XYZ file of C-alpha atoms in Angstrom:
410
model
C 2.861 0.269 3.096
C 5.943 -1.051 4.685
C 7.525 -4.368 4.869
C 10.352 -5.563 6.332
C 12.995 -8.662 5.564
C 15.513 -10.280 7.674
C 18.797 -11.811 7.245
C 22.331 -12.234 8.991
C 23.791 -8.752 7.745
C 20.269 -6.634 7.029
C 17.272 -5.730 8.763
C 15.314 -3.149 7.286
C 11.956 -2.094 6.695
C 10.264 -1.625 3.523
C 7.823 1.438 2.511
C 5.254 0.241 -0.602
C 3.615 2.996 -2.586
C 1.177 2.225 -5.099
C 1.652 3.556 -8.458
C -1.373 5.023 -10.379
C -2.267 6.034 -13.898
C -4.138 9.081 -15.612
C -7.228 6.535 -14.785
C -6.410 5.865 -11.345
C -5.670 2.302 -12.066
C -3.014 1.067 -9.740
C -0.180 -0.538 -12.632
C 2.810 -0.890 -9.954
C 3.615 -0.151 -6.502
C 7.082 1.696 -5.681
C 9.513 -0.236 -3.165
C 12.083 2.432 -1.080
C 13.299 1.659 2.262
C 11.599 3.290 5.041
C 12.643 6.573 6.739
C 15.271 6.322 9.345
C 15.711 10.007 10.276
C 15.666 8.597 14.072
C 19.156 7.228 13.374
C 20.850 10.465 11.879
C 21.447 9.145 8.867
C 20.945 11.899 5.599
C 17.792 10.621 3.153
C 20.261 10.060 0.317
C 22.285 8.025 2.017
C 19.791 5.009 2.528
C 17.172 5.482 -0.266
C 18.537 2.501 -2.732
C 18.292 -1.005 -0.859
C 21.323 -2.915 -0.073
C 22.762 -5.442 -2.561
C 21.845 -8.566 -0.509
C 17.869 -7.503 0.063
C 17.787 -6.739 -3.528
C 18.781 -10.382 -4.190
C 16.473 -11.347 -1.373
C 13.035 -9.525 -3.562
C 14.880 -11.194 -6.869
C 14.802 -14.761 -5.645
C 10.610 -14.444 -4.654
C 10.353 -12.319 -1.959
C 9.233 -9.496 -4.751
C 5.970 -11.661 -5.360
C 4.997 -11.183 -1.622
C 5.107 -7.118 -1.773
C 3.524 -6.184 -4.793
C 1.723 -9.428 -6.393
C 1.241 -9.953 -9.872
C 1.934 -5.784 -10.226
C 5.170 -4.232 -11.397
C 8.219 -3.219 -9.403
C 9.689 0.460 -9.498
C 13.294 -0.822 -6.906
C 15.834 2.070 -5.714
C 19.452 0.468 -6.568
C 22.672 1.903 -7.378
C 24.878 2.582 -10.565
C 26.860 -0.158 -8.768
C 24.312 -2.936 -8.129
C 23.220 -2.319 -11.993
C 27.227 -2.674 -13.282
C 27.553 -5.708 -10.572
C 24.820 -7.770 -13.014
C 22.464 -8.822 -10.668
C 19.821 -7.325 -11.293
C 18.866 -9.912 -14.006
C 18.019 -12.418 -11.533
C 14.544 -9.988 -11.152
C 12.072 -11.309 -13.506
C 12.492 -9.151 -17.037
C 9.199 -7.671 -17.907
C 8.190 -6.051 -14.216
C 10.555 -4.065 -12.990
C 11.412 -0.358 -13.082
C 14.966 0.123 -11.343
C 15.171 3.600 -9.839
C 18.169 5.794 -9.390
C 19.053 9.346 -7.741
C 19.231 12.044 -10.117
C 21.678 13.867 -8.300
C 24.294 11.724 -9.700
C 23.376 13.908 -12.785
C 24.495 17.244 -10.694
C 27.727 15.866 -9.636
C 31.113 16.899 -10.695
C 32.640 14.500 -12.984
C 29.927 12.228 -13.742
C 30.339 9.859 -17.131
C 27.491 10.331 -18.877
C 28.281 8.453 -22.083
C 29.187 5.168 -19.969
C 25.634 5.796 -17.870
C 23.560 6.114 -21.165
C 26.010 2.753 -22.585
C 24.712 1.354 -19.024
C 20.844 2.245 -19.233
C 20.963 1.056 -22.624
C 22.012 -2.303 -21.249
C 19.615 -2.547 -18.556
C 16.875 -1.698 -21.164
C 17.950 -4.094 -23.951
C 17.481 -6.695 -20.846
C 13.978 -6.252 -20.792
C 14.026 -3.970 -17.758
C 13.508 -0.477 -17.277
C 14.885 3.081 -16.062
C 13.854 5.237 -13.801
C 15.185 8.730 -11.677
C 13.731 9.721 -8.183
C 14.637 13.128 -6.801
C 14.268 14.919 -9.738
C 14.207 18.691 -9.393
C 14.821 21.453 -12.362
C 18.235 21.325 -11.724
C 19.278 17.256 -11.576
C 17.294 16.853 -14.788
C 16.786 17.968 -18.234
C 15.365 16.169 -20.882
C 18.384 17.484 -23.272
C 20.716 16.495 -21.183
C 20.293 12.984 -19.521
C 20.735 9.473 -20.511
C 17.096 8.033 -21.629
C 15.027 6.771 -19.063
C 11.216 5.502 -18.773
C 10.434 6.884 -15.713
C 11.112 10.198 -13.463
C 9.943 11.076 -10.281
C 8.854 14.227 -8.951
C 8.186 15.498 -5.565
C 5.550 17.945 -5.881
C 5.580 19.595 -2.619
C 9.365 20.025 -2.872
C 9.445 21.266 -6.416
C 6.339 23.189 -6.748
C 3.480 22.763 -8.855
C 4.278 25.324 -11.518
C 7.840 23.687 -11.710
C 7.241 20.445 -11.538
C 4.399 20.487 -14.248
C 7.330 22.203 -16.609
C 9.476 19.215 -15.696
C 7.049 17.067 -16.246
C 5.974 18.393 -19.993
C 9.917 18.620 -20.673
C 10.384 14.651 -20.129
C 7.360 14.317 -21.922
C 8.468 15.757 -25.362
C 11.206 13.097 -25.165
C 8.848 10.497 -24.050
C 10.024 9.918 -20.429
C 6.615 9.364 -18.134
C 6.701 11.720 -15.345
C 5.231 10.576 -11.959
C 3.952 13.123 -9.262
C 5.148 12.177 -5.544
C 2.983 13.523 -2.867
C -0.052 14.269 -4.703
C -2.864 13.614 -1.936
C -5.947 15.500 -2.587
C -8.248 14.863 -5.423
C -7.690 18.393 -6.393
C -4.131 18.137 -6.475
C -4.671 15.336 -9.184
C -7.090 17.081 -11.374
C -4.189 19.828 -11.565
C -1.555 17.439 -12.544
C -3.405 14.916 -14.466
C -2.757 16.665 -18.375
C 1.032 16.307 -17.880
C 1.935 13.522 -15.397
C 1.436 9.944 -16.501
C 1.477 8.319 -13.271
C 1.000 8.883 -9.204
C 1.507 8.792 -5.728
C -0.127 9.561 -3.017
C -3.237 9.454 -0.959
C -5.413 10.855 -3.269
C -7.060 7.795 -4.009
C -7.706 7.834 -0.361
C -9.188 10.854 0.057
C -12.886 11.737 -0.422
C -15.040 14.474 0.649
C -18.705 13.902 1.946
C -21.609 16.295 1.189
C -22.280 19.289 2.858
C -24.857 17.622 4.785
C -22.491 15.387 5.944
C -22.300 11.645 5.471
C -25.047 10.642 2.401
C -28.073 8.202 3.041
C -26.637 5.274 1.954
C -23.229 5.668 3.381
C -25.526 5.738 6.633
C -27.445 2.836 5.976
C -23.690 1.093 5.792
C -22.711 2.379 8.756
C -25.926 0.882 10.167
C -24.971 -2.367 9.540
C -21.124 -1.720 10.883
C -22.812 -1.406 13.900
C -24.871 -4.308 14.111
C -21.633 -6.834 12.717
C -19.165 -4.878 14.867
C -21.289 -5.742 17.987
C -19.166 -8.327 20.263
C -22.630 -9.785 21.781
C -24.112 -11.033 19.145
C -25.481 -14.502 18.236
C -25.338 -16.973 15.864
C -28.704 -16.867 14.931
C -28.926 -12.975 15.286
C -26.026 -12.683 13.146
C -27.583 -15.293 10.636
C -30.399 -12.802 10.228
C -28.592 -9.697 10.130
C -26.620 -11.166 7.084
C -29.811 -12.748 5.574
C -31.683 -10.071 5.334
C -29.818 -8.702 2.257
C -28.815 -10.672 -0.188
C -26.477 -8.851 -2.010
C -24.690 -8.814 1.212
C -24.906 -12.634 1.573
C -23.489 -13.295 -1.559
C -20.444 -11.516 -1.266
C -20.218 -12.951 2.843
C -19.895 -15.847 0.800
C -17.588 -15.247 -2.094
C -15.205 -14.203 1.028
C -15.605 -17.047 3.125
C -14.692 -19.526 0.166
C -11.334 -17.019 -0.645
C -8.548 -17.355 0.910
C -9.459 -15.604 4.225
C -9.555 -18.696 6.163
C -7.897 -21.279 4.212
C -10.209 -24.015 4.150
C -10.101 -27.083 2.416
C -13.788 -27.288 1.071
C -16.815 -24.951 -0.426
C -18.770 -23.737 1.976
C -22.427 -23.650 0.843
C -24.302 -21.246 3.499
C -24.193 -18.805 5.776
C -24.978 -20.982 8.697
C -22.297 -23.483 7.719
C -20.012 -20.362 7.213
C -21.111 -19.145 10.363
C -20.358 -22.578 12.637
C -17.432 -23.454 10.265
C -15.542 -20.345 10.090
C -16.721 -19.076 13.332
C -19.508 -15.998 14.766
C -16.338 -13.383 14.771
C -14.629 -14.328 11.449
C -17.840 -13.889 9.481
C -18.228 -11.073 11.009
C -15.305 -9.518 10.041
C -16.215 -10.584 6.505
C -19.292 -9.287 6.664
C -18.119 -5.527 7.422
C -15.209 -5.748 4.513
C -18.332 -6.588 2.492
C -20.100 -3.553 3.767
C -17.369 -1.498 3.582
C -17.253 -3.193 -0.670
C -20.443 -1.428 -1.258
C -19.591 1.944 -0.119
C -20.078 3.626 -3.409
C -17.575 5.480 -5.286
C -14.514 4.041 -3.285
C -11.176 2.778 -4.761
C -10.084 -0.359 -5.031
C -6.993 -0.430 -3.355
C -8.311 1.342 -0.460
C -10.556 -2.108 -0.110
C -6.893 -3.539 0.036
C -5.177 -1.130 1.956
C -8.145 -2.172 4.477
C -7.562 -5.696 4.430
C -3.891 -5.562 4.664
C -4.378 -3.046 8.320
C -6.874 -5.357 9.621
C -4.991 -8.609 8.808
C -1.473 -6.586 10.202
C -3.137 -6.186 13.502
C -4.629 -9.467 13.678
C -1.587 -11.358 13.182
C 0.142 -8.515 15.950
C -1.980 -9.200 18.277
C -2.233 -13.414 17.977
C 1.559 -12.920 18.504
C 0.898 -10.953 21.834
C -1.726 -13.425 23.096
C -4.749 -11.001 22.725
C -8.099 -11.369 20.632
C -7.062 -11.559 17.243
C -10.480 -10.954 15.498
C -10.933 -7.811 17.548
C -7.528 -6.340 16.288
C -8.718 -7.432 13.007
C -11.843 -5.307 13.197
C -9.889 -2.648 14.917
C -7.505 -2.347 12.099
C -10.653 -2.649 9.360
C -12.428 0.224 10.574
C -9.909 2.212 11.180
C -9.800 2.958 7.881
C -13.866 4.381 8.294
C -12.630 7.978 7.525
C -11.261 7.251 4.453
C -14.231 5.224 3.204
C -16.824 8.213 4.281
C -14.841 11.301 3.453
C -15.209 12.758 7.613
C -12.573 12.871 10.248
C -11.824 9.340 12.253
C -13.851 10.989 15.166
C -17.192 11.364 13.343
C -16.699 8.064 11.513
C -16.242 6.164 14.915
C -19.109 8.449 16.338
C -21.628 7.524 13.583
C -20.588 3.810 13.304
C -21.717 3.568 17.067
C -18.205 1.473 17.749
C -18.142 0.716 21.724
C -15.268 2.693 23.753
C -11.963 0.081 23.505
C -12.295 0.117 19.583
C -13.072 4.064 19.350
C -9.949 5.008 21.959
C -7.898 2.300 19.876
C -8.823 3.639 16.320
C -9.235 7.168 17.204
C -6.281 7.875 20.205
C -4.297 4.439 19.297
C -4.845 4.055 23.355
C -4.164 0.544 24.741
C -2.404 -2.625 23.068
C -5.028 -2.692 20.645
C -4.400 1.048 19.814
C -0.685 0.064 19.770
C -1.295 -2.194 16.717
C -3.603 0.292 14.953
C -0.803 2.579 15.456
C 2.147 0.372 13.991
C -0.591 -0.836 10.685
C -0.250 2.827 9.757
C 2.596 3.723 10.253
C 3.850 0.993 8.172
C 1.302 1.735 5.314
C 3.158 5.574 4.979
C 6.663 4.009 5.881
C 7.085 5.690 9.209
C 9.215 3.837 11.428
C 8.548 6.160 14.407
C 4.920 5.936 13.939
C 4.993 2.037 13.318
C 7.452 0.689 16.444
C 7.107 1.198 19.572
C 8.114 -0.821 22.957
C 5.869 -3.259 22.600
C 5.603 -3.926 19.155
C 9.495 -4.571 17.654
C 10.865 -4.273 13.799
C 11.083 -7.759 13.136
C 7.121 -9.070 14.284
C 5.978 -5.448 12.306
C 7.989 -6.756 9.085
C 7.045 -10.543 9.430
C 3.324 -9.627 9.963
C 3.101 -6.976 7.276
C 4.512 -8.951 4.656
C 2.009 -12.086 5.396
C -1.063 -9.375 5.568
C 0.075 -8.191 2.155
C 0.065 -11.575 0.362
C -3.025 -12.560 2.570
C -4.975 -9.400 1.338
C -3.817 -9.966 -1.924
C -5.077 -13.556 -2.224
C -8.090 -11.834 -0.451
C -8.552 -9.889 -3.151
C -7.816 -11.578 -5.998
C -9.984 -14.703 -5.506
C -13.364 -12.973 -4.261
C -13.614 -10.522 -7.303
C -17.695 -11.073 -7.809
């Protein structure tokens, strides 16, 4: 998920990665800044954040990105000697470096370990991205908490050997790219944390999507459709109570920041408006798939809420964007391609050419939602959507899903 911050001397966009355990529990999200291969500039050379956006995240702007969660921040050997880094609250934060540096000619070890010490003692810890069999050994390099490892670069059989090696001096190893649930079960006996899609990614049955997967989709239908009225909407909602509960418990959240408890559907419905509850309605269908994750529930909220805020800026409907960006995410809630999910849902043709072919504005904002969830500028921008309204409305659709989130827990 990608973010971005402004200020006189940077503009930059911000990739967030959630950070899971053997459990699948999300513990932390990862903060790197996005790629910008479009400019010519190496990887290396921009993966640690500049000293005044690091200052930025330190003085509450780290809150917005990942919550209540922990931090895992790429900085430099020289923003950790500068001392700044204790202005980021003690406790939460994982600062990562490149292990390269442990490669290169000349480097001091003895005054890095004297430095990670430091860092530690502070109530902070230590962490290595880029780790390959030849940047690290466990024998050989200052101690740290964390290392990364890119499995698709290293290798499975490679990085698992890492992996055990920082292990035996107990260093948790994380796996990078690890998107299939296969790929976990594979890694899961000797990496303690991961990221990836995996959690993302299920697979249907043979037969295709199950019965009450269906059923859900049923009821997509019926809240996704533009036409219909109060009072048919009041019964489509009523007729399941489960479903009315939780309509509820979102309507009194944070999702539309009202003052007082509302009481009923039909208050909800004239209070907070026919296409709102609607919208809340589907994330509540979308709750009950079984078997999901929670943070893809999240990542949901925080596409739909990007596009909605994207598109009030341009002028256009904001609650269709919002459902645009929600079910866009159908695939990854039924384990089938976007095209089937779209197909089955029975979404009319602007919201299928927009979530399936990102056609049209409203395509346009689907477009720039993902991209900024993987942290692909040249996915996310475009001509008519710029860097700076992407950042400012990712970074209010984060804290907006989080509040989401956090205060309709049934």
């Amino acid at each position: 998920m990608m973010s971005q911050y402004n200020d006189v001397r940077t503009t930059m966009l911000i990739s967030r990665r959630a950070v899971l355990d053997s459990e699948t529990k999300v513990c932390g999200y990862e903060l790197l800044p996005a790629d910008r291969r479009d400019l010519g500039v190496p990887d290396r050379a921009h993966s640690s954040f500049p000293f005044d956006l690091l200052r930025r995240f330190a003085n509450g702007s780290l809150d917005e990105i990942v919550g209540s969660r922990s931090a895992h921040v790429r900085v430099t050997e020289d923003f950790l000697r500068s001392g700044p880094y204790q202005e980021f609250p003690r406790g939460r934060v994982c600062f990562v470096l490149d292990a390269v540096m442990f490669s290169s000619p000349g480097t001091d070890r003895r005054a890095l370990e004297d430095l990670f010490q430091t860092v530690r003692r502070d109530g902070y810890r230590i962490g290595l991205y880029g780790v390959t069999s030849d940047s690290y050994a466990a024998n050989n390099v200052p101690k740290v908490d964390v290392i990364t490892i890119d499995t698709d670069a290293l290798g499975a059989e490679a990085a698992v050997t890492c992996a055990d090696e920082a292990g035996r001096v107990g260093t948790h190893a994380c796996a990078q790219k690890v998107e299939t649930a296969t790929q976990f079960s594979g890694l899961r006996d000797h990496f303690a944390l991961f990221e990836g899609g995996f959690y993302q990614r299920r697979s249907s049955s043979e037969g295709g999507v199950s019965t009450g997967r269906l059923a859900t989709l049923q009821l997509l239908a019926e809240c996704a459709n533009p036409d219909a009225s109060l009072e048919a909407f009041e019964s489509i909602i009523g007729r399941d109570p489960s479903l009315t509960l939780r309509v509820m418990q979102l309507a009194n959240s944070g999702f539309a920041s009202l003052s007082r408890r509302l009481n009923s559907v039909r208050e909800a419905l004239i209070t907070v408006g026919v296409t709102n509850i609607r919208n809340l309605a589907m994330i509540a269908s979308l709750n009950r798939i079984e078997d999901q994750h929670p943070e893809l529930l999240l990542d949901a909220l925080v596409r739909a809420k990007a596009c909605e805020l994207l598109a009030r800026g341009e002028g256009l409907a904001p609650s269709t964007a919002f459902t645009a960006g929600l079910l866009s995410t159908l695939d990854l809630f039924l384990g089938v391609s976007v095209d089937e999910a779209t197909e089955k849902a029975g979404l009319n043709d602007e919201l299928r050419s927009a979530i399936v072919d990102h056609e049209g504005r409203l395509g346009t904002f689907v477009a720039g939602a993902i991209g900024m969830e993987h942290g692909d500028v040249d996915r996310a921008t475009s001509d008519a959507i710029g860097e700076v309204a992407l950042g400012e409305a990712y970074v209010s659709a984060l804290r907006w899903a989080g509040e989401v989130a956090a205060n309709s827990t049934p």
